[in-house]
Coordinates of N, CA and C in Angstrom, one line a residue:
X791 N 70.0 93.6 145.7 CA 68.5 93.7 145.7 C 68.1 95.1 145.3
X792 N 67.2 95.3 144.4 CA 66.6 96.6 144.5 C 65.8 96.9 145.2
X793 N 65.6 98.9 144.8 CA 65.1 99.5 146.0 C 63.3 99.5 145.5
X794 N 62.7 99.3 146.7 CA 61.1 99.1 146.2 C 60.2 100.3 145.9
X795 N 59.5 100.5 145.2 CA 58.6 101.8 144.6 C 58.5 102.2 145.7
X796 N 59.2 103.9 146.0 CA 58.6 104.9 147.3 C 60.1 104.7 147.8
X797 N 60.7 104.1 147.5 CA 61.5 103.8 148.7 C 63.4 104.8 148.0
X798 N 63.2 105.9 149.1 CA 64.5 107.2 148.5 C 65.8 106.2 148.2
X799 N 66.5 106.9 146.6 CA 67.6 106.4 146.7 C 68.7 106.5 147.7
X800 N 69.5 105.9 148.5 CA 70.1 105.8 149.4 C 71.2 107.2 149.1
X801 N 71.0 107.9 150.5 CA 71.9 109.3 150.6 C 70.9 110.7 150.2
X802 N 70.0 110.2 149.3 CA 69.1 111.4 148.7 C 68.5 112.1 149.9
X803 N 67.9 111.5 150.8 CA 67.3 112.0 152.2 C 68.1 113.4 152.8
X804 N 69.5 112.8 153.0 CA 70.4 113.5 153.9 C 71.0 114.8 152.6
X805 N 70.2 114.8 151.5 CA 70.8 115.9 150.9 C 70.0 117.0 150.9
X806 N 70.5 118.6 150.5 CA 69.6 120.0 150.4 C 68.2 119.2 150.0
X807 N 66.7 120.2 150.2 CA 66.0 119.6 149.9 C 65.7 120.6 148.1
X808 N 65.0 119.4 147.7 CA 64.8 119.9 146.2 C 63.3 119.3 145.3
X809 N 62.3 120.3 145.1 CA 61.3 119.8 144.8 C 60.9 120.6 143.6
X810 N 61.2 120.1 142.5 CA 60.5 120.4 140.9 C 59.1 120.8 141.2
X811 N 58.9 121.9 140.5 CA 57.2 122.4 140.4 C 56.6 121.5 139.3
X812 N 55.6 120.7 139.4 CA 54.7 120.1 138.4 C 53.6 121.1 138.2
X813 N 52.6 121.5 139.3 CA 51.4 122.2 139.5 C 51.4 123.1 140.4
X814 N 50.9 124.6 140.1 CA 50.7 125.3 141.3 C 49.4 125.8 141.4
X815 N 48.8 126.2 142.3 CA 47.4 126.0 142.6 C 47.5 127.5 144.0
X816 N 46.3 128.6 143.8 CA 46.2 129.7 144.6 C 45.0 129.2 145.5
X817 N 45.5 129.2 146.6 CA 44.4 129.0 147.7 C 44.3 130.5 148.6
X818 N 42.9 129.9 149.5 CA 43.1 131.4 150.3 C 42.8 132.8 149.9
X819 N 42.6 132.6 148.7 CA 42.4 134.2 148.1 C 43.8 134.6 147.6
X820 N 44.7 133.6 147.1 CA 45.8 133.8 147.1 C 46.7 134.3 148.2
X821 N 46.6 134.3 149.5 CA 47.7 134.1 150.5 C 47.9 133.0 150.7
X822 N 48.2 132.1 150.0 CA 48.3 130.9 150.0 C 49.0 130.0 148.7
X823 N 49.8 129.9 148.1 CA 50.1 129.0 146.9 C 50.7 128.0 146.9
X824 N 49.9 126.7 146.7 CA 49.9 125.3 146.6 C 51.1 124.9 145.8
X825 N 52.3 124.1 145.5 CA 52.9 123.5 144.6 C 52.5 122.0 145.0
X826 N 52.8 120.8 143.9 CA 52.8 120.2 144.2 C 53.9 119.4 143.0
X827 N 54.5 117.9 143.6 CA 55.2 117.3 142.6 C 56.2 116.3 143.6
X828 N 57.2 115.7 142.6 CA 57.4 114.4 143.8 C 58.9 114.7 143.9
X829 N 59.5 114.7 145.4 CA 61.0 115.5 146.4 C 61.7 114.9 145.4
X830 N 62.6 115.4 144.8 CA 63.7 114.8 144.3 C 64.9 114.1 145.4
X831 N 65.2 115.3 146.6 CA 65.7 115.0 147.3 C 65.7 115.8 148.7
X832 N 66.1 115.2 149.7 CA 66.3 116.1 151.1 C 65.0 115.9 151.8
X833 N 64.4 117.0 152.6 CA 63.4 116.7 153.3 C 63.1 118.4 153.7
X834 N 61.8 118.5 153.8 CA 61.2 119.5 154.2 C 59.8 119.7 155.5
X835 N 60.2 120.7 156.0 CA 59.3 120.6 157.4 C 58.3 121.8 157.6
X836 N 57.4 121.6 158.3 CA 56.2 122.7 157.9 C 57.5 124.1 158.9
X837 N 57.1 125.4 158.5 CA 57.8 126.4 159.2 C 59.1 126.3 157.9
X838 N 60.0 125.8 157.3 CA 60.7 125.8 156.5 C 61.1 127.1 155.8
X839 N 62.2 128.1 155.5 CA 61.8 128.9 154.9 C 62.8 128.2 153.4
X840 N 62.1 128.5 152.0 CA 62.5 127.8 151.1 C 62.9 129.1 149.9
X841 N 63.3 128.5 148.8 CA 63.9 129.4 148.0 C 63.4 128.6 146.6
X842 N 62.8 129.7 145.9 CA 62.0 129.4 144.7 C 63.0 129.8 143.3
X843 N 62.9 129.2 142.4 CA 64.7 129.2 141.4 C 64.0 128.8 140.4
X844 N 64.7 129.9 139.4 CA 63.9 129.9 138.2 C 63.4 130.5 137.2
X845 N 63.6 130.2 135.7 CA 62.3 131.3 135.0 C 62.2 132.1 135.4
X846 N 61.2 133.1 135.8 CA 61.4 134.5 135.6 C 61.6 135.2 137.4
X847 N 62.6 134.6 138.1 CA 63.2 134.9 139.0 C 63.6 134.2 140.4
X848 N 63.8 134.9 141.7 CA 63.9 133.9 142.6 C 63.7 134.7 143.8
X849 N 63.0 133.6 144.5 CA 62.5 134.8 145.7 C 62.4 133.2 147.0
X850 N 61.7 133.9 148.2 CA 61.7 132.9 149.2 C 60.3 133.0 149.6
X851 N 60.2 132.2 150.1 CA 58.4 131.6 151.0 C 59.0 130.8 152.4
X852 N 58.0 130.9 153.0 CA 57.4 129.9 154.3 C 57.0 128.6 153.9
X853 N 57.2 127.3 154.2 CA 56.6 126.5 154.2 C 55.5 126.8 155.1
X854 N 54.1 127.0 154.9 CA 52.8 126.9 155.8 C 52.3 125.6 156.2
X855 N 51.8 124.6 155.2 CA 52.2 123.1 155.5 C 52.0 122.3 154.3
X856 N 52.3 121.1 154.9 CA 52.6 119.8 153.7 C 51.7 118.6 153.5
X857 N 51.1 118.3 152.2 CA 50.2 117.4 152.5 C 50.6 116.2 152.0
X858 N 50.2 115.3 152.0 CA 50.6 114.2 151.4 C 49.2 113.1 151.6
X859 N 48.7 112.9 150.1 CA 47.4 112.2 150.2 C 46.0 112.9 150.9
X860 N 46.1 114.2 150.2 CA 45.2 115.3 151.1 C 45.1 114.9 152.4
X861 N 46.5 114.4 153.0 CA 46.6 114.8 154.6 C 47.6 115.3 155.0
X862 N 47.2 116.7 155.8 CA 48.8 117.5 156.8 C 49.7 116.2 157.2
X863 N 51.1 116.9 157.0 CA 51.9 115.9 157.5 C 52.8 117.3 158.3
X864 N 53.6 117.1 158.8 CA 54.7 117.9 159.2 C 56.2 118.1 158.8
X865 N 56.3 116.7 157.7 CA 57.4 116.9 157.0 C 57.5 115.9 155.8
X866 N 58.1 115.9 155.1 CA 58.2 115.0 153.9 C 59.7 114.9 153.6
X867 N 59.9 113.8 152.5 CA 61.4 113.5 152.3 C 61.4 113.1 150.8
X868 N 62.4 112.7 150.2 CA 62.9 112.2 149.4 C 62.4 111.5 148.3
X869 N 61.4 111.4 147.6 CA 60.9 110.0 146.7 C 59.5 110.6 146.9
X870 N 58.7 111.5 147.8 CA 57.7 111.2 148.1 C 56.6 112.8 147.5
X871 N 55.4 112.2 146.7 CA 54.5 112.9 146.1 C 53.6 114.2 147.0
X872 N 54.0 115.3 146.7 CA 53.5 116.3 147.8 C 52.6 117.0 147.3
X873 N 51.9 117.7 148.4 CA 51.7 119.2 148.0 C 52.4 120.1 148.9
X874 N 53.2 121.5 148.6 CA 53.5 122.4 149.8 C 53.5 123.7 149.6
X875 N 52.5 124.0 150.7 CA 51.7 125.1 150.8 C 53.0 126.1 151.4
X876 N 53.0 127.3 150.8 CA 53.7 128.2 150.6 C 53.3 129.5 150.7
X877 N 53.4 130.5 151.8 CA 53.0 131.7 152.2 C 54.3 133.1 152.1
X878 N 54.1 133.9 152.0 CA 54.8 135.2 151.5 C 55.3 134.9 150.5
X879 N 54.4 135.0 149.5 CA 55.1 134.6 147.9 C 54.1 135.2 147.2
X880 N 53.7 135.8 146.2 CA 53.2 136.6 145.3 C 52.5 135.2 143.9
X881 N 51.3 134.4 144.1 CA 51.2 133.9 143.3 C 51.6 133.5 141.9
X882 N 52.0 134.9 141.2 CA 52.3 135.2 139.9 C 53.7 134.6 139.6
X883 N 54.5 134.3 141.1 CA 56.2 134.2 141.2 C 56.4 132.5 141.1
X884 N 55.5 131.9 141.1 CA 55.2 130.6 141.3 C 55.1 129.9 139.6
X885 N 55.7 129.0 139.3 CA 55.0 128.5 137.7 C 55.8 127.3 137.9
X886 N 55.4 126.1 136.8 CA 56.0 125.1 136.5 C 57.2 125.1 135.7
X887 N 58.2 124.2 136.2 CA 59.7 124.5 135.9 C 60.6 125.5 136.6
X888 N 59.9 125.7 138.0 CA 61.0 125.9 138.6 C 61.0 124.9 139.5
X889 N 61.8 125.3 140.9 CA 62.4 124.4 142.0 C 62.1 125.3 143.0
X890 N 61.7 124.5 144.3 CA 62.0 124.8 145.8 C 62.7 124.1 146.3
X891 N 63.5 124.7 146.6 CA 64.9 124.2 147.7 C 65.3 124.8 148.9
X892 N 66.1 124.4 149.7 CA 66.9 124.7 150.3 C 67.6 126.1 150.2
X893 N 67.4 127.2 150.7 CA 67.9 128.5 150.1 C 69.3 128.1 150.0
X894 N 70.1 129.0 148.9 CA 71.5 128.4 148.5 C 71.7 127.3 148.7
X895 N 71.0 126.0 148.1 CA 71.6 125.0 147.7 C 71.8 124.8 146.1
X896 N 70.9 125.6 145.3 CA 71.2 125.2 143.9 C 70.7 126.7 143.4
X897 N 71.6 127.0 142.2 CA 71.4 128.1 141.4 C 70.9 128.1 140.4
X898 N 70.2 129.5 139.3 CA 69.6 129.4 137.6 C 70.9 130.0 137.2
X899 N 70.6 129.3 136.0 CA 71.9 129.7 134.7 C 71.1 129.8 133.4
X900 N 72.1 130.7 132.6 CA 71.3 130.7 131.4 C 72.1 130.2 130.7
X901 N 73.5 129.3 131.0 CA 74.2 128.8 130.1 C 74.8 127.6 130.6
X902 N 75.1 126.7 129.8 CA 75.8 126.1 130.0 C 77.0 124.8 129.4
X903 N 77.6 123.8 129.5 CA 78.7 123.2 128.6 C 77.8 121.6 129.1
X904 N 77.9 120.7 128.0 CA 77.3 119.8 128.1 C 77.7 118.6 127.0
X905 N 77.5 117.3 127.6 CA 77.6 116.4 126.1 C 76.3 115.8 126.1
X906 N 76.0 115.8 124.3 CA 75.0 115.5 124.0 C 75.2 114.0 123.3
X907 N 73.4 113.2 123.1 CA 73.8 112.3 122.6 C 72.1 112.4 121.8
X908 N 72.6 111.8 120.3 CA 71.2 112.1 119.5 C 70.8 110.5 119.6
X909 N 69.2 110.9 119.1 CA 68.6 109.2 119.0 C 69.2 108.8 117.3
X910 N 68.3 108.0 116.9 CA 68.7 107.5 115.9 C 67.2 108.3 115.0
X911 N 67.5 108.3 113.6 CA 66.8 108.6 112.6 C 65.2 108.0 112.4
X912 N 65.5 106.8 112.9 CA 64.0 106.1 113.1 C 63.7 106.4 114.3
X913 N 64.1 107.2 115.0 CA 63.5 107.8 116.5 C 63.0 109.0 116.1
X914 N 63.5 109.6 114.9 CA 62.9 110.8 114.6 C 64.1 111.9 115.0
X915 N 65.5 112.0 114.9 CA 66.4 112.6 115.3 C 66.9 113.2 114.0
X916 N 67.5 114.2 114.2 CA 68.3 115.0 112.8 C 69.3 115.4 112.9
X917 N 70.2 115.8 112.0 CA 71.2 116.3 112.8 C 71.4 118.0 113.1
X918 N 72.6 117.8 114.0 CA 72.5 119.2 115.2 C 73.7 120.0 114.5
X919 N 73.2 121.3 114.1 CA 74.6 122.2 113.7 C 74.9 123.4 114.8
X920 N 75.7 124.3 115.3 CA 76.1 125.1 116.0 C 74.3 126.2 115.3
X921 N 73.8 126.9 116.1 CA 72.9 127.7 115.5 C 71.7 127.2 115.9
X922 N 71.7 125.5 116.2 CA 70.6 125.5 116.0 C 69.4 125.6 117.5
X923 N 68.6 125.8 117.3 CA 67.5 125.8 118.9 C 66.9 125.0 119.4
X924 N 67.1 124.5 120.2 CA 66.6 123.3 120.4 C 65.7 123.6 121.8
X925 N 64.6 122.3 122.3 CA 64.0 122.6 123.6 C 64.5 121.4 124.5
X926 N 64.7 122.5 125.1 CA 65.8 121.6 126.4 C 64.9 121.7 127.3
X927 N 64.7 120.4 127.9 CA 63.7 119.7 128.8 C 64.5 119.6 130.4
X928 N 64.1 120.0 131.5 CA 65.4 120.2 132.3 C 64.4 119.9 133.2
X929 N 64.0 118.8 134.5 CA 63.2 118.3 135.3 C 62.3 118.5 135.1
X930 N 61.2 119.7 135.1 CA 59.8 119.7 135.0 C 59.8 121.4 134.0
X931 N 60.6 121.4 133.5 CA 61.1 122.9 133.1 C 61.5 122.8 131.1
X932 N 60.8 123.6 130.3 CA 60.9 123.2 129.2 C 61.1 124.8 128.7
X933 N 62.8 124.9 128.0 CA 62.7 125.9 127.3 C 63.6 126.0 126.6
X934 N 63.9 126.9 125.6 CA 64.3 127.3 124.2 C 65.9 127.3 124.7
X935 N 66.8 127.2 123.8 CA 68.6 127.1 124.0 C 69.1 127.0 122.5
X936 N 70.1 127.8 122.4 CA 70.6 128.0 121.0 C 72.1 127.1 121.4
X937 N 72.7 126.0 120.3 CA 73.4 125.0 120.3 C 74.6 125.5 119.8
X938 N 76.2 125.4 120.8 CA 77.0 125.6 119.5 C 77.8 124.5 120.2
X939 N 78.6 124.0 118.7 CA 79.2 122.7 118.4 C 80.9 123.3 118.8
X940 N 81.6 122.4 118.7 CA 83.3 122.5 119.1 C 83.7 123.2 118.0
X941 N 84.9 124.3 117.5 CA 85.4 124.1 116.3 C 85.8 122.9 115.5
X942 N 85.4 123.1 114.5 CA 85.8 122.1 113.5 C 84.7 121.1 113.6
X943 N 83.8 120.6 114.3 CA 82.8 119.9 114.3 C 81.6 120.7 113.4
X944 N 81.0 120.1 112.3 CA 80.2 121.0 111.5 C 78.8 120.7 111.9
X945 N 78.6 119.2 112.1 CA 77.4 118.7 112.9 C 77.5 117.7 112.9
X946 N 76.7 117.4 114.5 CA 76.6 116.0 115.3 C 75.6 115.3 114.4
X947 N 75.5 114.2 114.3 CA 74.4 113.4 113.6 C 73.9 112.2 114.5
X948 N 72.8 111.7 114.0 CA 72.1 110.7 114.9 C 73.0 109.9 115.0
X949 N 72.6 109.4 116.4 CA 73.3 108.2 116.9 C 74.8 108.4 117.0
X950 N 75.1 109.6 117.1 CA 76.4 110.4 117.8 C 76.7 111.5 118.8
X951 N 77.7 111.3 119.0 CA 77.3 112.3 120.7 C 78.7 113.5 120.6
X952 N 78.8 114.7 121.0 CA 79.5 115.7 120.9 C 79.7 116.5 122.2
X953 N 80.8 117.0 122.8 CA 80.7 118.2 123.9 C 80.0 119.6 123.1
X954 N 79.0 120.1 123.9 CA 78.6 121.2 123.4 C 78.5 122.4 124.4
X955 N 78.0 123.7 124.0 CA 77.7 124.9 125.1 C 76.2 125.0 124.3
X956 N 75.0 125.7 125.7 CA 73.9 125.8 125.1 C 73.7 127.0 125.7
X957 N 73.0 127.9 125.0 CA 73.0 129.0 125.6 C 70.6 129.2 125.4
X958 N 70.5 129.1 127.0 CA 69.1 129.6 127.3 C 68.8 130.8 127.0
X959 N 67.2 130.6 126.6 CA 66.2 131.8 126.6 C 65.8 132.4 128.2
X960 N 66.2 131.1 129.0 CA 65.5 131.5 130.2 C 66.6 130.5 131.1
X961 N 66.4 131.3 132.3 CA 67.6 131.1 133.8 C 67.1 129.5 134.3
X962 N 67.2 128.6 134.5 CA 66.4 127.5 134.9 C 67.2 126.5 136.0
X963 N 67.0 126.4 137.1 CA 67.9 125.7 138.3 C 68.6 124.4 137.9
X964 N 70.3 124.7 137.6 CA 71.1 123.6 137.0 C 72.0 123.2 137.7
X965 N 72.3 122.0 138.0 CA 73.8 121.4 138.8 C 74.6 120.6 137.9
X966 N 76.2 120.6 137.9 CA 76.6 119.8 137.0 C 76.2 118.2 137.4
X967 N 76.8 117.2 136.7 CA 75.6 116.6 136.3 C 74.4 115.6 136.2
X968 N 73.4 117.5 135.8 CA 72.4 117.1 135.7 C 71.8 116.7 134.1
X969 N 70.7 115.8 134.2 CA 70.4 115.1 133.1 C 69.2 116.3 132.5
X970 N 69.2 116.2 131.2 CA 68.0 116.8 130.1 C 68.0 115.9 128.9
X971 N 67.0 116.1 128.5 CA 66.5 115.7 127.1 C 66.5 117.3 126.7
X972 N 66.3 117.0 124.9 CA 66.1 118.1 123.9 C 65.0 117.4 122.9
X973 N 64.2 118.5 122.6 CA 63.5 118.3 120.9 C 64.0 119.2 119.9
X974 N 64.5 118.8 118.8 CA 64.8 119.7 117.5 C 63.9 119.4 116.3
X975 N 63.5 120.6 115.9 CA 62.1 119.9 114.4 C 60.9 120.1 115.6
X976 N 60.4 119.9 116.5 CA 59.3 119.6 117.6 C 59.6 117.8 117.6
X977 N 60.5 117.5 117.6 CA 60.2 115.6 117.9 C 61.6 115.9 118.5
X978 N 61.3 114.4 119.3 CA 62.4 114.1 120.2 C 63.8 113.8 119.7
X979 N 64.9 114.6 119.8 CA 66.1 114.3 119.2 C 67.3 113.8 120.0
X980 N 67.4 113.5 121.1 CA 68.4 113.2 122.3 C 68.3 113.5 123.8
X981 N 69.5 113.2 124.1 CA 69.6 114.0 125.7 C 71.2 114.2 125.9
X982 N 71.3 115.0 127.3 CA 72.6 115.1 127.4 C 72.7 115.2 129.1
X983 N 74.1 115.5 129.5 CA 74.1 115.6 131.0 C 75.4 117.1 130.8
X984 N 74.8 117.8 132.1 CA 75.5 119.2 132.1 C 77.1 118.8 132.4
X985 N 78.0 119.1 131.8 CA 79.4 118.9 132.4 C 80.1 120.0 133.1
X986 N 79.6 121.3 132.6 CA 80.3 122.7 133.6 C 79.4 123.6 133.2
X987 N 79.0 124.5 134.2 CA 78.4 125.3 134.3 C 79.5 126.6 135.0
X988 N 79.0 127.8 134.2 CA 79.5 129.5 134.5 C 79.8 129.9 136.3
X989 N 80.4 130.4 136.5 CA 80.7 130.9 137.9 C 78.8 131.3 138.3
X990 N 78.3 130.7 139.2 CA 76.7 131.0 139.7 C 76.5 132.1 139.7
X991 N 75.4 131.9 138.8 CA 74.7 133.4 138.5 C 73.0 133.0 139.2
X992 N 73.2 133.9 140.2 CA 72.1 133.9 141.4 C 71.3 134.6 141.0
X993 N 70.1 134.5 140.4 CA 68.9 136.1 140.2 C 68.7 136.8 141.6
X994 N 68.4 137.7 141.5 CA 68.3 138.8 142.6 C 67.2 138.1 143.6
X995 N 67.0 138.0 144.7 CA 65.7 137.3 144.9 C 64.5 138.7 145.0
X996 N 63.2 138.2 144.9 CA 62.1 139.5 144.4 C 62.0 140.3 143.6
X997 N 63.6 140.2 142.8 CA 63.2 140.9 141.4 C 63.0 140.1 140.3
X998 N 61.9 139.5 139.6 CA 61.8 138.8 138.5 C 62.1 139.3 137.0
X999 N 62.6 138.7 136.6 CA 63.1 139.0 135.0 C 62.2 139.1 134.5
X1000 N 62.0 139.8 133.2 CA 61.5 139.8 131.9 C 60.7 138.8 131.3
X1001 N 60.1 138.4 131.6 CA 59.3 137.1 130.6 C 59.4 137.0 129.5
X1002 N 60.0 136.3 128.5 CA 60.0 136.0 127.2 C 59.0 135.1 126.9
X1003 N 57.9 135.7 125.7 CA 56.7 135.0 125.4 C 56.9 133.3 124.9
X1004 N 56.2 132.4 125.5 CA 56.5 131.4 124.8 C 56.1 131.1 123.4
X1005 N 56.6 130.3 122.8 CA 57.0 129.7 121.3 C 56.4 128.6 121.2
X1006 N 55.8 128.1 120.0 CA 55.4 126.7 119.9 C 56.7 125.9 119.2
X1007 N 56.8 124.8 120.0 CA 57.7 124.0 120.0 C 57.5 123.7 118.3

């Protein structure tokens, strides 16, 4: 029997908690910044202290409190559409495409080893040569990655799949495997699932990196 709309895949509850940034929002005069977006996994409780991962760095907050359906709740779980209000964080530290989690449950990388798989030609797919840059779509997180192929592989072509390494413009919270899509040309060209990732590379927490200007896809 399947599991019914809302209802957490079984085990996801009892895991680190993990919540993709969709929207963030400054309340309070900014002592106060809103995220909102739906738990991937775990559970979170108002008082919480959480860890923000990502793009242009990593730092920690207070859970202040949680709403759910513009009403306080005192905790949330797994499957379920939030907002969470978040205090000692610097507004500016906050954006979409990163994660709150569980401090040291999951780390950013700027690289990683992965197999890819292209759509087909009437999907609008081309083929993929070492060099090329593609936008790697990674939960709620969209950014730039330069592709290289195996030796001796010259390029992947639609409706074929290859082990590859991709190397980011930007640090973005990754577990092995986890699932992404890519666009190459600006249209949709495949997806893949991460197979190994670098010995964790932790950003410093409160010191944020460099912002690299975004690009039109």
């Amino acid at each position: 029997m399947g599991r019914s709309p809302g209802q957490p895949v079984a085990g996801a509850v009892e895991k680190p908690f993990l919540l993709p940034v969709e929207d963030v929002f400054c309340l309070q005069q900014g002592r106060v910044v809103k995220v909102t977006g739906r738990i991937e996994r775990g559970r979170v409780h108002k008082g919480d202290t959480v860890e923000i991962i990502g793009l242009g760095g990593s730092t920690t907050a207070l859970v202040a409190d949680i709403e759910q359906h513009q009403m306080s709740t005192g905790e949330a779980s797994a499957d379920m559409n939030v907002g969470v209000l978040l205090r000692d964080v610097a507004a500016d530290a906050v954006e979409r495409g990163q994660v709150v989690a569980t401090p040291g449950s999951v780390s950013a990388h700027i690289g990683f080893s992965a197999h890819i798989a292209l759509l087909s030609e009437e999907q609008g797919s081309t083929g993929v040569v070492s060099g090329d840059r593609l936008r790697i779509h990674v939960r709620t997180a969209a950014v730039w990655g330069t592709v290289t192929l195996p030796e001796g592989i010259g390029m992947v072509r639609p409706l074929h799949g290859s082990d590859v390494t991709v190397a980011l413009e930007e640090p973005v919270a990754l577990e092995e495997g986890q699932s992404f899509a890519f666009r190459h040309h600006g249209r949709a060209a495949g997806s893949g699932i991460v197979t190994e990732l670098p010995v964790a590379h932790r950003l410093p927490p409160t010191e944020p990196l460099r912002k690299i200007p975004p690009r039109n896809t």
